[in-house]
Amino acid sequence: MADVGEPCVVCTEPLTETSGADCMRCGRPYHLNRRNDIPGKDCGTAWINDDIMSLEFACEVCLLLPEEEEEPEFSLDDVLDLDEGAAYAGWSAEQLQRAADAGQVAHRKTGGGIYLFRRGDLPRGV
Ligand SMILES: [Zn+2]
Ligand SMILES: [Zn+2]
């Protein structure tokens, strides 16, 4: 638990005996009024997590941060060359090359002049 006198990560004022909690996201102490009968500061919140049936704590700083988005898993299978990309898009290789040169399709051109595409960037042919 947070120690009395430690500065709150949100407002930097020292914690008091009845207001202190450790944020479970950043691990820093913040004000959380633990008594209903006396007024106190709340620089964050606490709630019951139904999944694990336990109390969770988070300071206001972390609450305002957007949840980190997980990077979609990237695999080399999703990197296609011109022929593969064209087949995927249902286009001819020339068509895809022209679209890439025109900046219509995101691609990378290697030093050797090979076009590389990411599957997700390709138009899906009908
Ligand atoms: Zn505070
Ligand atoms: Zn925090």
mmCIF file of C-alpha atoms and ligand atoms in Angstrom:
data_model
loop_
_atom_site.group_PDB
_atom_site.id
_atom_site.type_symbol
_atom_site.label_atom_id
_atom_site.label_comp_id
_atom_site.label_asym_id
_atom_site.label_seq_id
_atom_site.Cartn_x
_atom_site.Cartn_y
_atom_site.Cartn_z
ATOM 1 C CA MET A 1 0.000 0.000 0.000
ATOM 2 C CA ALA A 2 0.995 3.571 -0.538
ATOM 3 C CA ASP A 3 2.833 5.250 2.324
ATOM 4 C CA VAL A 4 1.548 8.299 4.139
ATOM 5 C CA GLY A 5 3.405 11.400 2.996
ATOM 6 C CA GLU A 6 4.295 10.047 -0.425
ATOM 7 C CA PRO A 7 3.467 12.501 -3.173
ATOM 8 C CA CYS A 8 0.403 11.693 -5.233
ATOM 9 C CA VAL A 9 1.264 10.987 -8.856
ATOM 10 C CA VAL A 10 -1.729 13.054 -10.000
ATOM 11 C CA CYS A 11 -1.696 16.225 -7.845
ATOM 12 C CA THR A 12 1.756 15.818 -6.170
ATOM 13 C CA GLU A 13 0.299 16.547 -2.714
ATOM 14 C CA PRO A 14 1.302 14.120 0.034
ATOM 15 C CA LEU A 15 -0.947 11.195 0.769
ATOM 16 C CA THR A 16 -2.763 11.118 4.080
ATOM 17 C CA GLU A 17 -3.659 8.253 6.348
ATOM 18 C CA THR A 18 -7.093 7.817 4.887
ATOM 19 C CA SER A 19 -6.304 8.530 1.283
ATOM 20 C CA GLY A 20 -3.754 6.433 -0.423
ATOM 21 C CA ALA A 21 -3.748 3.711 -2.999
ATOM 22 C CA ASP A 22 -1.302 2.284 -5.480
ATOM 23 C CA CYS A 23 -2.254 2.500 -9.105
ATOM 24 C CA MET A 24 -2.205 -0.954 -10.626
ATOM 25 C CA ARG A 25 -1.204 0.356 -14.022
ATOM 26 C CA CYS A 26 1.745 2.643 -13.292
ATOM 27 C CA GLY A 27 2.433 1.419 -9.758
ATOM 28 C CA ARG A 28 2.518 4.965 -8.376
ATOM 29 C CA PRO A 29 0.574 6.220 -5.318
ATOM 30 C CA TYR A 30 -2.466 8.445 -5.665
ATOM 31 C CA HIS A 31 -5.236 9.878 -3.498
ATOM 32 C CA LEU A 32 -8.175 7.620 -2.970
ATOM 33 C CA ASN A 33 -10.528 8.451 -0.143
ATOM 34 C CA ARG A 34 -11.065 5.256 1.810
ATOM 35 C CA ARG A 35 -13.590 6.699 4.192
ATOM 36 C CA ASN A 36 -17.130 7.612 3.354
ATOM 37 C CA ASP A 37 -17.602 9.491 6.577
ATOM 38 C CA ILE A 38 -14.907 12.085 6.032
ATOM 39 C CA PRO A 39 -14.282 14.192 2.968
ATOM 40 C CA GLY A 40 -11.192 13.342 1.028
ATOM 41 C CA LYS A 41 -9.547 13.675 -2.276
ATOM 42 C CA ASP A 42 -9.953 11.267 -5.109
ATOM 43 C CA CYS A 43 -7.228 11.410 -7.724
ATOM 44 C CA GLY A 44 -8.266 8.162 -9.248
ATOM 45 C CA THR A 45 -10.703 5.393 -8.716
ATOM 46 C CA ALA A 46 -11.141 1.840 -7.579
ATOM 47 C CA TRP A 47 -13.549 -0.730 -8.847
ATOM 48 C CA ILE A 48 -14.368 -4.387 -8.673
ATOM 49 C CA ASN A 49 -13.115 -6.370 -11.606
ATOM 50 C CA ASP A 50 -15.779 -8.988 -12.207
ATOM 51 C CA ASP A 51 -13.443 -11.264 -14.101
ATOM 52 C CA ILE A 52 -11.023 -11.797 -11.266
ATOM 53 C CA MET A 53 -13.389 -10.719 -8.448
ATOM 54 C CA SER A 54 -10.922 -8.353 -6.909
ATOM 55 C CA LEU A 55 -10.468 -4.672 -6.376
ATOM 56 C CA GLU A 56 -8.538 -2.773 -9.022
ATOM 57 C CA PHE A 57 -6.962 0.642 -8.606
ATOM 58 C CA ALA A 58 -6.062 3.228 -11.215
ATOM 59 C CA CYS A 59 -4.921 6.835 -10.908
ATOM 60 C CA GLU A 60 -6.405 9.597 -12.989
ATOM 61 C CA VAL A 61 -3.287 9.839 -15.137
ATOM 62 C CA CYS A 62 -3.652 6.258 -16.260
ATOM 63 C CA LEU A 63 -7.416 6.520 -16.594
ATOM 64 C CA LEU A 64 -6.950 9.302 -19.106
ATOM 65 C CA LEU A 65 -4.457 7.362 -21.135
ATOM 66 C CA PRO A 66 -5.969 5.448 -23.972
ATOM 67 C CA GLU A 67 -5.749 1.719 -23.552
ATOM 68 C CA GLU A 68 -2.801 0.473 -25.473
ATOM 69 C CA GLU A 69 -3.841 -1.076 -28.707
ATOM 70 C CA GLU A 70 -2.301 -4.353 -29.507
ATOM 71 C CA GLU A 71 -0.228 -4.352 -32.635
ATOM 72 C CA PRO A 72 -1.807 -6.676 -35.081
ATOM 73 C CA GLU A 73 0.308 -9.696 -35.517
ATOM 74 C CA PHE A 74 2.545 -9.201 -38.530
ATOM 75 C CA SER A 75 3.669 -12.141 -40.536
ATOM 76 C CA LEU A 76 5.909 -12.488 -43.544
ATOM 77 C CA ASP A 77 3.090 -14.364 -45.193
ATOM 78 C CA ASP A 78 1.396 -10.996 -45.509
ATOM 79 C CA VAL A 79 4.198 -9.575 -47.614
ATOM 80 C CA LEU A 80 3.452 -10.163 -51.260
ATOM 81 C CA ASP A 81 5.435 -9.423 -54.377
ATOM 82 C CA LEU A 82 3.910 -8.017 -57.515
ATOM 83 C CA ASP A 83 2.657 -11.304 -58.948
ATOM 84 C CA GLU A 84 1.278 -12.562 -55.657
ATOM 85 C CA GLY A 85 -0.267 -9.196 -54.926
ATOM 86 C CA ALA A 86 -1.884 -9.051 -58.324
ATOM 87 C CA ALA A 87 -3.282 -12.542 -57.900
ATOM 88 C CA TYR A 88 -4.636 -11.591 -54.494
ATOM 89 C CA ALA A 89 -6.247 -8.428 -55.814
ATOM 90 C CA GLY A 90 -7.544 -10.184 -58.903
ATOM 91 C CA TRP A 91 -5.600 -7.805 -61.112
ATOM 92 C CA SER A 92 -2.888 -8.269 -63.666
ATOM 93 C CA ALA A 93 0.650 -7.530 -62.527
ATOM 94 C CA GLU A 94 0.815 -4.539 -64.882
ATOM 95 C CA GLN A 95 -2.398 -3.139 -63.437
ATOM 96 C CA LEU A 96 -1.097 -3.429 -59.895
ATOM 97 C CA GLN A 97 2.271 -1.953 -60.829
ATOM 98 C CA ARG A 98 0.545 1.012 -62.441
ATOM 99 C CA ALA A 99 -1.657 1.562 -59.403
ATOM 100 C CA ALA A 100 1.415 1.363 -57.159
ATOM 101 C CA ASP A 101 3.371 3.822 -59.296
ATOM 102 C CA ALA A 102 0.401 6.163 -59.239
ATOM 103 C CA GLY A 103 0.451 6.025 -55.445
ATOM 104 C CA GLN A 104 -2.943 4.336 -55.240
ATOM 105 C CA VAL A 105 -1.645 1.268 -53.480
ATOM 106 C CA ALA A 106 0.836 1.396 -50.599
ATOM 107 C CA HIS A 107 3.943 -0.530 -51.519
ATOM 108 C CA ARG A 108 7.685 -0.696 -51.147
ATOM 109 C CA LYS A 109 10.045 -0.911 -54.062
ATOM 110 C CA THR A 110 13.302 -2.666 -53.301
ATOM 111 C CA GLY A 111 16.683 -1.547 -54.635
ATOM 112 C CA GLY A 112 16.370 -4.288 -57.214
ATOM 113 C CA GLY A 113 13.102 -2.868 -58.476
ATOM 114 C CA ILE A 114 10.914 -5.497 -56.857
ATOM 115 C CA TYR A 115 7.530 -4.329 -55.648
ATOM 116 C CA LEU A 116 6.442 -5.480 -52.216
ATOM 117 C CA PHE A 117 2.947 -5.139 -50.820
ATOM 118 C CA ARG A 118 1.263 -5.819 -47.560
ATOM 119 C CA ARG A 119 -1.786 -7.984 -47.910
ATOM 120 C CA GLY A 120 -3.878 -5.552 -45.889
ATOM 121 C CA ASP A 121 -2.991 -2.651 -48.208
ATOM 122 C CA LEU A 122 -4.137 -4.370 -51.377
ATOM 123 C CA PRO A 123 -7.510 -3.772 -52.913
ATOM 124 C CA ARG A 124 -9.547 -6.912 -52.848
ATOM 125 C CA GLY A 125 -10.629 -7.867 -56.345
ATOM 126 C CA VAL A 126 -14.117 -9.054 -57.060
HETATM 127 ZN ZN ZN B 1 -3.800 13.516 -5.461
HETATM 128 ZN ZN ZN B 2 -1.400 5.221 -12.713
#
